[in-house]
């Protein structure tokens, strides 16, 4: 089930320097919009990604629990051979 999220699609494509093939919302997790993303990098290699977005209306919106610390951890782990 493909879902259109133009701003998130553009963000992912810019971040990976490639293109999004499909985006679909996960069936779990209501605190943030979480999308499973099938993409291709600039060389056409497949990438399986997860995009998370605080839409402003979830139960954690407007609290101290935001996505910024989560992004810091993901960036720190990116250089290591762990799946994140």
C-alpha positions as a printed NumPy array, in Angstrom:
array([[ 0.   ,  0.   ,  0.   ],
       [ 1.809,  3.107, -1.215],
       [ 1.044,  6.364,  0.534],
       [ 1.91 ,  9.817, -0.713],
       [ 3.837, 12.099,  1.638],
       [ 5.437, 14.624, -0.756],
       [ 7.512, 16.517,  1.831],
       [ 8.887, 13.336,  3.408],
       [ 9.521, 11.843, -0.036],
       [11.519, 14.947, -1.041],
       [13.442, 14.896,  2.257],
       [14.413, 11.222,  1.864],
       [15.408, 11.664, -1.77 ],
       [17.617, 14.632, -0.9  ],
       [19.164, 12.814,  2.071],
       [20.146,  9.733,  0.057],
       [20.781, 11.431, -3.277],
       [18.445,  8.949, -4.937],
       [14.772,  8.243, -5.397],
       [11.928,  6.801, -3.371],
       [10.233,  3.821, -5.014],
       [ 7.524,  3.284, -2.39 ],
       [ 6.509,  4.553,  1.033],
       [ 4.041,  2.78 ,  3.306],
       [ 2.902,  3.531,  6.818],
       [ 3.63 ,  0.976,  9.503],
       [ 0.707, -0.671, 11.233],
       [ 2.15 ,  0.008, 14.704],
       [ 3.356,  3.045, 16.612],
       [ 0.992,  5.954, 16.94 ],
       [ 3.335,  8.41 , 18.65 ],
       [ 4.954,  9.381, 15.338],
       [ 4.255,  8.862, 11.646],
       [ 6.546,  5.96 , 10.731],
       [ 7.003,  4.974,  7.099],
       [ 8.813,  2.014,  5.589],
       [10.62 ,  3.3  ,  2.522],
       [11.89 ,  1.37 , -0.479],
       [14.398,  3.581, -2.279],
       [17.32 ,  3.531, -4.699],
       [20.551,  5.426, -4.162],
       [22.228,  7.478, -6.902],
       [23.738,  4.308, -8.389],
       [20.379,  2.514, -8.425],
       [21.221,  0.224, -5.499],
       [18.185, -0.643, -3.349],
       [17.868,  0.926,  0.097],
       [15.372, -0.154,  2.77 ],
       [14.762,  2.796,  5.074],
       [12.515,  4.009,  7.868],
       [11.302,  7.615,  7.921],
       [ 9.831,  9.038, 11.119],
       [ 7.977, 12.324, 11.368],
       [ 6.284, 14.182, 14.179],
       [ 3.089, 15.429, 12.558],
       [ 2.237, 17.588, 15.58 ],
       [-0.866, 15.69 , 16.633],
       [ 0.571, 12.56 , 18.248],
       [ 0.607, 11.84 , 21.98 ],
       [ 4.257, 12.935, 22.336],
       [ 3.967, 16.11 , 20.242],
       [ 4.904, 19.23 , 22.134],
       [ 6.766, 17.29 , 24.832],
       [10.455, 16.987, 25.656],
       [10.436, 13.597, 23.923],
       [11.131, 14.596, 20.352],
       [12.904, 13.115, 17.344],
       [16.089, 15.202, 17.619],
       [17.83 , 12.95 , 20.208],
       [16.718,  9.883, 18.258],
       [18.33 , 11.311, 15.104],
       [21.598, 11.962, 16.979],
       [21.753,  8.308, 18.059],
       [20.982,  7.051, 14.539],
       [23.711,  9.259, 13.055],
       [26.229,  8.005, 15.623],
       [25.36 ,  4.387, 14.815],
       [25.461,  4.883, 11.031],
       [29.234,  4.385, 10.902],
       [29.006,  1.026, 12.673],
       [27.89 , -2.365, 11.355],
       [24.595, -2.449, 13.247],
       [21.143, -2.295, 11.724],
       [19.327,  0.802, 12.848]])
